[in-house]
Every structure is written in structure tokens, then in C-alpha cells.
Tab-separated table of C-alpha atoms in Angstrom:
chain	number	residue	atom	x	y	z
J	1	UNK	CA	-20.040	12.942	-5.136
J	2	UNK	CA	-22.125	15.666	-3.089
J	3	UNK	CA	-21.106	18.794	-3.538
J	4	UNK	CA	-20.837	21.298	0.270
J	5	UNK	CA	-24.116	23.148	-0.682
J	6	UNK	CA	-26.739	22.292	-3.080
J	7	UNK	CA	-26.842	23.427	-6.791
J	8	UNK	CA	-22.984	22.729	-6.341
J	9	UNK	CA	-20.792	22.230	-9.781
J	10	UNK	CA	-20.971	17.866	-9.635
J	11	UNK	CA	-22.322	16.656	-13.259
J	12	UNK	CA	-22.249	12.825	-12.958
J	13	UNK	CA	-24.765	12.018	-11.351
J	14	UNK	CA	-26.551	14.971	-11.565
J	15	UNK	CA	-26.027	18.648	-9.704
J	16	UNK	CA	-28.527	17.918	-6.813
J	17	UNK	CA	-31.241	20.150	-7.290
J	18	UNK	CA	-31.706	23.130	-4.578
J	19	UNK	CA	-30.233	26.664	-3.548
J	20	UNK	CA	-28.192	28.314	-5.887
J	21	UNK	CA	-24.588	28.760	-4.854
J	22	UNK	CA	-23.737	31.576	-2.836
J	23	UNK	CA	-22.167	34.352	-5.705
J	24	UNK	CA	-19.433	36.997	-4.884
J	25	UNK	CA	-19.836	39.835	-3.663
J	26	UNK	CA	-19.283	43.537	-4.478
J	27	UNK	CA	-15.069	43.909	-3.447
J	28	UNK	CA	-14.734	47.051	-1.860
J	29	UNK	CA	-11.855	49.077	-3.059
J	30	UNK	CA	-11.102	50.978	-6.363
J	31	UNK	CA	-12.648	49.447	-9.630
J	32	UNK	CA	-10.652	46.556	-10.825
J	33	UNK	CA	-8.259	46.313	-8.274
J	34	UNK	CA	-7.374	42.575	-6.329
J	35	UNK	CA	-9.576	41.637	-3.591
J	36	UNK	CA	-7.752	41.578	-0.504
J	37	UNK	CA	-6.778	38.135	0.534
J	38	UNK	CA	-8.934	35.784	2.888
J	39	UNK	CA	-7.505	35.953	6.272
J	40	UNK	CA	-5.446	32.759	7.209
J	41	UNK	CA	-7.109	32.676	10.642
J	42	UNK	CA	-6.667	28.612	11.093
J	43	UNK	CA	-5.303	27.320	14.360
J	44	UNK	CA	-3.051	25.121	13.255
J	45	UNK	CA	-2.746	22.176	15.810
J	46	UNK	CA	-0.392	20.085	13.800
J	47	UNK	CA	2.042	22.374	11.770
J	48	UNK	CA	5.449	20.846	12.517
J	49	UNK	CA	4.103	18.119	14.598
J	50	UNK	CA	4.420	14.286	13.902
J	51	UNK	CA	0.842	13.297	12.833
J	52	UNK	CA	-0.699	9.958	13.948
J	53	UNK	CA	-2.278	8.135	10.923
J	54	UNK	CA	-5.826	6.607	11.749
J	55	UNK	CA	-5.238	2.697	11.166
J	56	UNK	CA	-8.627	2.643	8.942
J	57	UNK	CA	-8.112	5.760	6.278
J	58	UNK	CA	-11.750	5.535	4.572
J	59	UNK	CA	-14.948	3.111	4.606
J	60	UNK	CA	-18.746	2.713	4.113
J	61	UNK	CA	-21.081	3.756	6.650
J	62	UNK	CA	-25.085	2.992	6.700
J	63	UNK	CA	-25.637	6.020	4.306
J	64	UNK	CA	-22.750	4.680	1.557
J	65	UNK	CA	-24.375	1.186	1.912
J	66	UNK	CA	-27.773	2.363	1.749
J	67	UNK	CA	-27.334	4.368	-1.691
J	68	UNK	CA	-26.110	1.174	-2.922
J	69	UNK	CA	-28.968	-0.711	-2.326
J	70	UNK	CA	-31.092	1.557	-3.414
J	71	UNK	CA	-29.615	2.012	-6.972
J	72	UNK	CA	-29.670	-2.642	-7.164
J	73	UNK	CA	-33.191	-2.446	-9.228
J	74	UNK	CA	-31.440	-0.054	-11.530
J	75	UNK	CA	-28.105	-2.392	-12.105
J	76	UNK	CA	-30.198	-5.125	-13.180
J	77	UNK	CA	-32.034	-3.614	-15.327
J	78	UNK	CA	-29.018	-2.198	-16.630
J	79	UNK	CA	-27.402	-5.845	-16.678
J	80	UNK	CA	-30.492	-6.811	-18.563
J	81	UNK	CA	-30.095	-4.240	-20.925
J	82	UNK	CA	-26.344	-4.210	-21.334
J	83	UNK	CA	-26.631	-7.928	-21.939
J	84	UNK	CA	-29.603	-8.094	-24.302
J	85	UNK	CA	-27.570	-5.712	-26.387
J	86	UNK	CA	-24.445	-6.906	-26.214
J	87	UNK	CA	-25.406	-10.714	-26.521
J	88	UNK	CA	-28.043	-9.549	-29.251
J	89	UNK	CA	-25.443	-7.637	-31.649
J	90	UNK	CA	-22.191	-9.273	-30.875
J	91	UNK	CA	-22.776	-13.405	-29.965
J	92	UNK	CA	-22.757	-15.247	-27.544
J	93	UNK	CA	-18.368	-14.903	-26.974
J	94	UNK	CA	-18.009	-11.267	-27.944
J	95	UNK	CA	-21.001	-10.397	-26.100
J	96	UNK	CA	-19.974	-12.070	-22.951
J	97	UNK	CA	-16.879	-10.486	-22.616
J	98	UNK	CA	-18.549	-6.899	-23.575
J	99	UNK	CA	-21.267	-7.808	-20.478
J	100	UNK	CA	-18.126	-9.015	-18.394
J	101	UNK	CA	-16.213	-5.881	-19.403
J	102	UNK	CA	-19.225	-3.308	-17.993
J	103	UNK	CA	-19.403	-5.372	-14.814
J	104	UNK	CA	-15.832	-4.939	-14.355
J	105	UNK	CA	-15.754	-1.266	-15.470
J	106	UNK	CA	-16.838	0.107	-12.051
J	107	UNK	CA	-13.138	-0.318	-10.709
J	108	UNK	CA	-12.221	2.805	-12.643
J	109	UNK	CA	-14.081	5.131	-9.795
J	110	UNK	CA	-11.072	4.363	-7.870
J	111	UNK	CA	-8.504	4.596	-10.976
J	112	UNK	CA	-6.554	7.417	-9.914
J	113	UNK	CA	-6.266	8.832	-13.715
J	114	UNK	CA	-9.418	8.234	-14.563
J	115	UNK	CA	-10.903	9.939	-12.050
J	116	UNK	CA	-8.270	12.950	-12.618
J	117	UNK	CA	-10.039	12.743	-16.507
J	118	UNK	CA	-13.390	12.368	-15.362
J	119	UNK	CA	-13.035	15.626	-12.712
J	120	UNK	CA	-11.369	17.962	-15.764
J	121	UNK	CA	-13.265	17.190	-19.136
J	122	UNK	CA	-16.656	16.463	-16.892
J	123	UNK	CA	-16.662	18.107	-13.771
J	124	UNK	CA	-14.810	21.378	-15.111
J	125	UNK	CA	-11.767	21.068	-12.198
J	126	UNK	CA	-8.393	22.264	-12.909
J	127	UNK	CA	-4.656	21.636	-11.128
J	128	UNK	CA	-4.447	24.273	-8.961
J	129	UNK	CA	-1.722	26.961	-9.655
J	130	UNK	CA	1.377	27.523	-7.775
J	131	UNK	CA	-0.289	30.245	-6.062
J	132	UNK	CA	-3.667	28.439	-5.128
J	133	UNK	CA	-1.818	25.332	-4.107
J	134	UNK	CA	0.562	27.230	-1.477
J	135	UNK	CA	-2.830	28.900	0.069
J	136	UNK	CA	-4.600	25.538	-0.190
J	137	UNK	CA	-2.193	22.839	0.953
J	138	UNK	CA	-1.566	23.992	4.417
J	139	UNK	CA	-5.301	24.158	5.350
J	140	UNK	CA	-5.906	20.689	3.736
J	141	UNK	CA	-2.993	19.347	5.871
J	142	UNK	CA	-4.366	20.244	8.837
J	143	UNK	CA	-7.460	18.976	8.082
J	144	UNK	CA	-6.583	15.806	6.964
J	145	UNK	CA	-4.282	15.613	10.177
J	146	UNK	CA	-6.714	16.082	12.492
J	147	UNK	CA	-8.385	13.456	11.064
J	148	UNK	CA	-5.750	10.934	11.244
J	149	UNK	CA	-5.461	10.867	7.183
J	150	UNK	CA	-2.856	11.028	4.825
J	151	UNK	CA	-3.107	13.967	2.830
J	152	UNK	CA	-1.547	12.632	-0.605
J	153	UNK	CA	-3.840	10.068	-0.640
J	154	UNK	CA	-6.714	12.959	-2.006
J	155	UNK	CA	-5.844	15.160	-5.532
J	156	UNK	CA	-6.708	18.713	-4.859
J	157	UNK	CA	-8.475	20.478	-7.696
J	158	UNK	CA	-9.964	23.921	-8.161
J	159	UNK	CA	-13.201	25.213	-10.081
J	160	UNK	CA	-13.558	28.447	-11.512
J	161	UNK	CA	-16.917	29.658	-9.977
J	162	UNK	CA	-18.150	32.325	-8.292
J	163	UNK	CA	-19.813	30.016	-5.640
J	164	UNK	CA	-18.851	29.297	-2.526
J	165	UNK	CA	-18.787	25.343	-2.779
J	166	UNK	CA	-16.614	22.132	-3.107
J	167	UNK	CA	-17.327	18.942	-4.309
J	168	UNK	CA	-15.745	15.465	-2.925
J	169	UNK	CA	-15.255	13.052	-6.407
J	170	UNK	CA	-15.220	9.638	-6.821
J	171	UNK	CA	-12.008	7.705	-4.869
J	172	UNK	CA	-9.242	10.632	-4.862
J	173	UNK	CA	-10.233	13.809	-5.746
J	174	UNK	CA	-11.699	16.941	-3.496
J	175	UNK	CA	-12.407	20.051	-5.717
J	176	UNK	CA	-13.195	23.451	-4.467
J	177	UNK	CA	-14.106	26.861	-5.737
J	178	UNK	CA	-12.433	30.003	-6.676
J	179	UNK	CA	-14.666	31.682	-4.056
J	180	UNK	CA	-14.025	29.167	-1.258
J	181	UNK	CA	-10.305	29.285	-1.775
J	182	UNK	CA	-9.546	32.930	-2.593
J	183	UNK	CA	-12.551	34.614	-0.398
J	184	UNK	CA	-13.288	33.162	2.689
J	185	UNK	CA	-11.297	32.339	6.221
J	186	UNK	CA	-8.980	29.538	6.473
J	187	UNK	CA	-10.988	28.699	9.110
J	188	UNK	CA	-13.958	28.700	7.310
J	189	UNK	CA	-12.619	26.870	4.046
J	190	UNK	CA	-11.292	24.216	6.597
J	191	UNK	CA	-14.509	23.359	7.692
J	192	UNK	CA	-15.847	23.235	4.240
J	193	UNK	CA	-12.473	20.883	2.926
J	194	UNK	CA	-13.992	18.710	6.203
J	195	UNK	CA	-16.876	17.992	5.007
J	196	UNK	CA	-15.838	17.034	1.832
J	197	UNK	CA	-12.996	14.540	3.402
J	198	UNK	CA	-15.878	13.221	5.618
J	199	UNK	CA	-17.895	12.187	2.359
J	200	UNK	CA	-14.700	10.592	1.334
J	201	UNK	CA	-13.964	8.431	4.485
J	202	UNK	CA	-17.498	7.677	4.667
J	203	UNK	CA	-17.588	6.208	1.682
J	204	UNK	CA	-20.071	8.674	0.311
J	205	UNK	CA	-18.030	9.800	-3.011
J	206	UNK	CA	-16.994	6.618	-4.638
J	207	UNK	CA	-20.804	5.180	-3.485
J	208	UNK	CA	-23.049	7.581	-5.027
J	209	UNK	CA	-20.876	7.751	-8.923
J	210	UNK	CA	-20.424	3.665	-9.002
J	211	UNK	CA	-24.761	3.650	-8.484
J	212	UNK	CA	-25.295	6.305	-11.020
J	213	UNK	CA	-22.737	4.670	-13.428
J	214	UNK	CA	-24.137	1.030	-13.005
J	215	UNK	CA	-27.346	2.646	-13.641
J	216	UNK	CA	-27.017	4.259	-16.329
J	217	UNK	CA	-27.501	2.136	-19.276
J	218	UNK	CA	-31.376	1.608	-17.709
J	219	UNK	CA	-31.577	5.543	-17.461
J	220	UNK	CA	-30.624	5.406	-21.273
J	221	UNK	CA	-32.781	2.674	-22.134
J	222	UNK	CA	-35.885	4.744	-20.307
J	223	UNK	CA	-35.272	7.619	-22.061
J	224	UNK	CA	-34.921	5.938	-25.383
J	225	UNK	CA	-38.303	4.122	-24.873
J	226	UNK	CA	-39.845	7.858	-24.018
J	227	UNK	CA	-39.162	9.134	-26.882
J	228	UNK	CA	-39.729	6.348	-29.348
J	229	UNK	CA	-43.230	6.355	-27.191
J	230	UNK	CA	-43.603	10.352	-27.814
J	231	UNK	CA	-43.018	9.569	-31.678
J	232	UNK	CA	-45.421	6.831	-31.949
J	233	UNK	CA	-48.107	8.933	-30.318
J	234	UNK	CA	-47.201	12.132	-32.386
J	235	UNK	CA	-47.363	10.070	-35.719
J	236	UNK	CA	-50.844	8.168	-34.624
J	237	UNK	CA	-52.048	11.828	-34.468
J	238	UNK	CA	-51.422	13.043	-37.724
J	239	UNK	CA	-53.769	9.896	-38.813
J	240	UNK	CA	-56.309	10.706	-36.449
J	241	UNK	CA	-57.517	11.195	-32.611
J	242	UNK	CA	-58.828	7.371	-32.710
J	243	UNK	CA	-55.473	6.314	-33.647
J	244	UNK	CA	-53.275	8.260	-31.404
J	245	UNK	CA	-55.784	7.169	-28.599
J	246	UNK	CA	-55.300	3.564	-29.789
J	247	UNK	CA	-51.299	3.913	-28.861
J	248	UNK	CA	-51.893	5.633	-25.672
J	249	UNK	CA	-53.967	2.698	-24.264
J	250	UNK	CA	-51.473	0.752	-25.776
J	251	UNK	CA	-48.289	1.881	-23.783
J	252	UNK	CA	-50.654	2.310	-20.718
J	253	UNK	CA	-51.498	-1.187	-20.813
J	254	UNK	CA	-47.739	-2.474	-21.242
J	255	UNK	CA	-46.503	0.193	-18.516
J	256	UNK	CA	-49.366	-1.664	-16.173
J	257	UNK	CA	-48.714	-4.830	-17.068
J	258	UNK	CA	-44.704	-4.605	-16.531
J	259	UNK	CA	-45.555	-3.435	-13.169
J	260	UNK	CA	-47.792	-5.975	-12.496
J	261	UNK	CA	-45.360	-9.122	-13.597
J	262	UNK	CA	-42.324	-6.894	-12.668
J	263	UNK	CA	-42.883	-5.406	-9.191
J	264	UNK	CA	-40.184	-6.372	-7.078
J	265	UNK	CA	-38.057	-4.291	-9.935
J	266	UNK	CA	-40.681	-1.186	-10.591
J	267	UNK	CA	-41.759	-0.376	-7.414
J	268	UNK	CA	-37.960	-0.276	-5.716
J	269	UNK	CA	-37.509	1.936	-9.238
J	270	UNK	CA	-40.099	4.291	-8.748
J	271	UNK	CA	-39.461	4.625	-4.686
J	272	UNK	CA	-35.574	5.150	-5.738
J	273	UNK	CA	-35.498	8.964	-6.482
J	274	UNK	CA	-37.103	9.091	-3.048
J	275	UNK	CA	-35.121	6.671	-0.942
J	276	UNK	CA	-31.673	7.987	-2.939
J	277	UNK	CA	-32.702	12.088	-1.254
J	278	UNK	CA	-33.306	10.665	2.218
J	279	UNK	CA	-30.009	9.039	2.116
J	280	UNK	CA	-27.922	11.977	0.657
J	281	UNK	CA	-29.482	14.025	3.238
J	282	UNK	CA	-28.655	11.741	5.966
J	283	UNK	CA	-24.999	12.149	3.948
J	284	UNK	CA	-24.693	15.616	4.331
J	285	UNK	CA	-25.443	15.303	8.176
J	286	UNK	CA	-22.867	12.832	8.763
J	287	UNK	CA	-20.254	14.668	6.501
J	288	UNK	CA	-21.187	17.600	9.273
J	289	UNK	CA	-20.266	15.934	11.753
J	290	UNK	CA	-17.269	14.508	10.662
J	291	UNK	CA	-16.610	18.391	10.175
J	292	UNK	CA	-17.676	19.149	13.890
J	293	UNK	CA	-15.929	16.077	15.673
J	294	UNK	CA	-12.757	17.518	13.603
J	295	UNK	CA	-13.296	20.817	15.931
J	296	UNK	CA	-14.906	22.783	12.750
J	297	UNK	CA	-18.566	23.055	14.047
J	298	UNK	CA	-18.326	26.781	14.720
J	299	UNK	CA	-16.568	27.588	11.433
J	300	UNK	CA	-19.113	24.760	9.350
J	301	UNK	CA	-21.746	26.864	11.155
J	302	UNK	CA	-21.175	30.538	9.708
J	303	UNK	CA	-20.817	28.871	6.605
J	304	UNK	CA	-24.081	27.327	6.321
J	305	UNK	CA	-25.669	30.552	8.385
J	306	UNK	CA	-24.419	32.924	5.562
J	307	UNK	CA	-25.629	30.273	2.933
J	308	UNK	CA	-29.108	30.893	4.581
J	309	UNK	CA	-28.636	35.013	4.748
J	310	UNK	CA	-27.467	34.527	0.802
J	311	UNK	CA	-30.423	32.907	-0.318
J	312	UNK	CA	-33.178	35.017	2.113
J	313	UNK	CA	-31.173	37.986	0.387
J	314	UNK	CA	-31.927	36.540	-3.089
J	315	UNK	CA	-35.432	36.029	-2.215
J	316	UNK	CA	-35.550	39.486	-1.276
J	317	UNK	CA	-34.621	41.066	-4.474
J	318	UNK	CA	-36.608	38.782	-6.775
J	319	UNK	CA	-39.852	40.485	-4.396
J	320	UNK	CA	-38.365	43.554	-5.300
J	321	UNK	CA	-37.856	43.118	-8.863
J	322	UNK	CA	-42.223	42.228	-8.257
J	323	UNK	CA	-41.475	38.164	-8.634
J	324	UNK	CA	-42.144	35.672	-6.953
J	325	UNK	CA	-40.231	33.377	-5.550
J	326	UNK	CA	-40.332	29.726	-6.715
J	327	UNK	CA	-41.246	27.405	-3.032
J	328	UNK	CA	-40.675	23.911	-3.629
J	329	UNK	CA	-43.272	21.720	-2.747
J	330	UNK	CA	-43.559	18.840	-0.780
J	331	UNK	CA	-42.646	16.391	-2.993
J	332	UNK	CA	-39.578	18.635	-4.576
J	333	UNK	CA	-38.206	18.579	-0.668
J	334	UNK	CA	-38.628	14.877	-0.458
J	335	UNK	CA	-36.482	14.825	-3.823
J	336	UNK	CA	-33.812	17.528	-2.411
J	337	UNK	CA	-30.736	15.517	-1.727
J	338	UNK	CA	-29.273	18.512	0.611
J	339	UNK	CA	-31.249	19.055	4.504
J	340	UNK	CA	-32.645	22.468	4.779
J	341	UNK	CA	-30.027	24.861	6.255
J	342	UNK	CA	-32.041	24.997	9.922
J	343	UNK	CA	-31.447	21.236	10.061
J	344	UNK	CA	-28.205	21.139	9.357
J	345	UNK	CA	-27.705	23.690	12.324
J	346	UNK	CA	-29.806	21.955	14.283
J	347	UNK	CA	-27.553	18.563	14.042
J	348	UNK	CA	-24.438	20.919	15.038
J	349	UNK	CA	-26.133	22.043	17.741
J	350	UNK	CA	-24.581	19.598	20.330
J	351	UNK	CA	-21.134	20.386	18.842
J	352	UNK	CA	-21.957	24.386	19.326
J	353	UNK	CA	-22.742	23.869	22.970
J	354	UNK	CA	-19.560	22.548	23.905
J	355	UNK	CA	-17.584	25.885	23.646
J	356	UNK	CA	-20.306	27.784	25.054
């Protein structure tokens, strides 16, 4: 579920870490009056026209089947958990059909009111309102025409933010800010709606929340056995140093020893984190293109170019204010799940030269 630019509003999995969103600003004009509307500056190529539906409406390309691999170390050890608990507490019947009702539970990423649940009470999206839907709709339609798609098949949703983002969920649903909707171009918020529709036919979407949700009872189980490890340790050391050294080798020698017996499962888990960034970036490429091949490289292009003036601009005026900016390091851009803005410009580059 990758949101357009990184630090975007998606909470399961995670927000991926990086820029913060691009934030409104000043309105010129007398204090507390409407901002003028975005200009509707779209050439629309298909308004009236008969559109031709693409025989194949969505997928899974390399980068879709990639994150799934990636995140099969992490379902078994959440079958393995999942079934120790549920065969362990419940017998052997009951438990089966708990362990068969998990496995089984991963259909509901395409469960069209589900997913309308999980974007509102999780992800903070709302129906659009009458007003927001007649400015929305007509850019989405020629989007989704261009690209050969039927344009019910996605549920439109809006997030009250300030940042200019949007965020392609699960099977159905593409959500999009209050900035991006009210603020910029239709051109612009086109080429952002593109993206997010290429993360959908790609398979990208409905990939990257079935991994993180048949991974999660492991990521649970981890961070139980953290902290039942930080209280064991904190109560050795009110006994003494001796003792709470006697736990530490302790845990140090299990943690060695499951990777030792178990390391065709904890080395794919520890390289995951890595190999899950490289393919999100590779992601975000292809959901560019999509967006370029759709004739939206120009407008995808000032979007990501005033992303990059945005955050220079917020460097800026933390140097003023006398602090320093935070620079990731090497291994924080090897965990970034979102390319660097020069790449992505760099991959439209081909798609720029064309109307030169």
C-alpha cells in the first residue's frame, strides 16, 4: 500500500520512513478567505468517448512477486506461532480450524467492505463529499481510461492532510489528500491518481498488506519475547551485576544457537527489512512509469521536482533556526522504501525526452 511520496498517511504496514509530506502553503488573499480553486488544466482525451477496456484489468509483476517472497520466512514463523498457540490453548479440532481460519483470512485484502473498514477506522480515509467527488471523478476517469481500466472497479477516498500525497490500499481503494485534491492542477493530481492505479494493476497494493498481515503474528511474537527478555534482565539487576550478566549470556547464547539450527529462517529474516526497501523502491519506479506511459511524465515530474524544492526549503529553515539537519545514513537509505527524488527523475527521463 505505498503511499505517492514517502512519510505518506499508510498505517498497516507501516508509513515508510523518509521525507515529510509536502505542507500547504501560505494562500494569498485576505485572512480566512477560500483558496482559489486548482486549475482544471487536464486534457481530457476520453470525455464523451467510448473507452476500450484492457482485457487484463490488474496483476503481479516481478516487484509484487518479489515482496512476497521476501515476507515467506515471516509466514512460517507466523504459522508456527499461530499454530503452537492455537493447537496449545484450544486442541487439536478447535485449534485446527482457528490455524485454518488465519490461513484463510488473507482473502479479506480483496473484501470490498473490509477494505472500505480497514481504510476509515485505520488509515483515517473518508467518502468524499459531493463537492470533492464532482472535482475528483472526472480526473480519475480519465485516468483510468487511458489506461484501459474500469473506473468503478477502485473506491475513491479522501484524507484530511495538509500533504500533498495519496495512498493506493489493499484490492479497491485509492485515497488522496485534501492538498492533492483541492490545491494542485488536474494535471498534476492526474499524474499522482496514476501512480497510485499503477501500484494497483501491478499488483503492488494488495501484495505488500497480505505480507505484512501474514507476518504479523511473528512481529508480535518478537516483540513479546523483547520485552519479556528486557524484564528478565532488569529483574537479574536488582539482584546483582553477576546475575543480570548471567541472563545476558543466556539469551545471547539461545539467539546464536537459533541461528545456527535455524538459518534458512533467520538469515532470510534479518536480510528482509533490506530486500522488502529494494523492492518498494523498484515499486515506486514502475508505478512511475505506469504514470509516464499513461502520458503523465511531465506532470509526475513537477510533482516530484517541487517535492525536492519542499524538502531543500525545509532544510533551509531548520539551518536557520541554527539546527541541523538529520542525513540518513547508509544503512537508513538501504531501509528507505521510496528512491531518492533525482532517481525517480532520472527513470522519467526517457519519457521527458519524447516531447522535447
Amino acid at each position: 500500500m505505498p503511499p505517492f511520496l514517502p512519510g505518506g498517511g499508510v498505517a498497516a504496514p507501516p508509513p515508510h520512513p523518509g521525507v515529510p509530506s509536502q505542507t500547504v502553503p501560505p494562500t494569498p488573499g485576505a485572512p480566512g478567505a477560500p483558496p482559489e480553486p486548482a486549475p482544471d488544466d487536464l486534457d481530457y482525451r476520453h470525455r464523451g468517448a467510448r473507452v476500450l477496456v484492457a482485457e487484463h484489468q490488474r496483476g503481479a509483476d516481478a516487484t509484487a512477486i518479489g515482496r512476497l517472497a521476501v515476507q515467506i520466512p515471516g509466514f512460517l514463523v507466523s504459522l508456527a506461532v499461530v499454530s503452537s498457540f492455537a493447537l496449545g490453548i484450544c486442541g487439536h479440532v478447535v485449534g485446527t480450524v482457528v490455524v485454518l481460519a488465519w490461513l484463510a483470512s488473507g482473502a479479506l485484502v480483496f473484501h470490498r467492505p473490509t477494505e472500505l473498514a480497514f481504510a476509515r477506522h485505520v488509515l483515517k480515509l473518508r467518502v468524499p463529499t459531493a463537492d470533492e467527488r464532482a472535482r475528483l471523478e472526472p480526473v480519475w476517469r480519465e485516468v483510468t481510461a487511458r489506461a484501459g481500466i474500469e473506473a468503478h472497479t477502485y473506491e475513491l477516498m479522501v484524507e484530511n492532510s495538509d500533504g500533498l500525497n495519496a495512498v493506493a490500499v489493499a484490492g479497491h481503494v485509492v485515497g488522496v489528500t485534501t492538498y492533492a485534491l483541492n490545491r494542485i492542477p488536474s494535471g498534476n493530481l492526474a499524474a499522482v491518481l496514476a501512480h497510485e492505479l499503477g501500484h494497483h494493476t501491478a499488483g503492488h497494493a494488495w501484495a505488500g498488506l497480505l505480507g505484512y498481515w501474514y507476518s504479523l503474528p511473528g512481529r508480535i511474537a518478537w516483540a513479546v519475547t523483547r520485552g519479556l527478555a528486557r524484564v528478565a534482565i532488569a529483574v537479574a539487576g536488582v539482584f546483582s551485576l553477576a546475575a543480570a550478566g548471567i541472563v545476558y549470556l543466556v539469551l545471547g547464547f539461545t539467539v546464536i544457537a537459533g541461528f545456527v539450527v535455524a538459518w534458512y529462517i533467520t538469515i532470510p529474516l534479518v536480510a528482509a527489512p533490506y530486500l522488502l526497501a529494494y523492492v518498494g523502491r523498484r515499486g515506486e519506479l514502475r508505478a512511475d512509469q505506469q504514470a509516464a506511459e499513461l502520458g503523465f511524465a511531465h506532470r509526475l515530474a513537477e510533482v516530484i521536482h517541487h517535492s525536492r524544492l519542499e524538502e531543500e526549503s525545509a532544510k533551509a529553515a531548520a539551518l536557520a533556526r541554527g539546527q541541523k539537519p538529520k542525513q540518513p545514513g547508509p544503512l537508513a537509505r538501504l531501509l528507505s522504501s521510496h528512491p531518492d527524488h533525482d532517481a525517480r527523475l532520472a527513470a522519467l527521463e526517457p519519457y521527458l525526452r519524447l516531447r522535447r
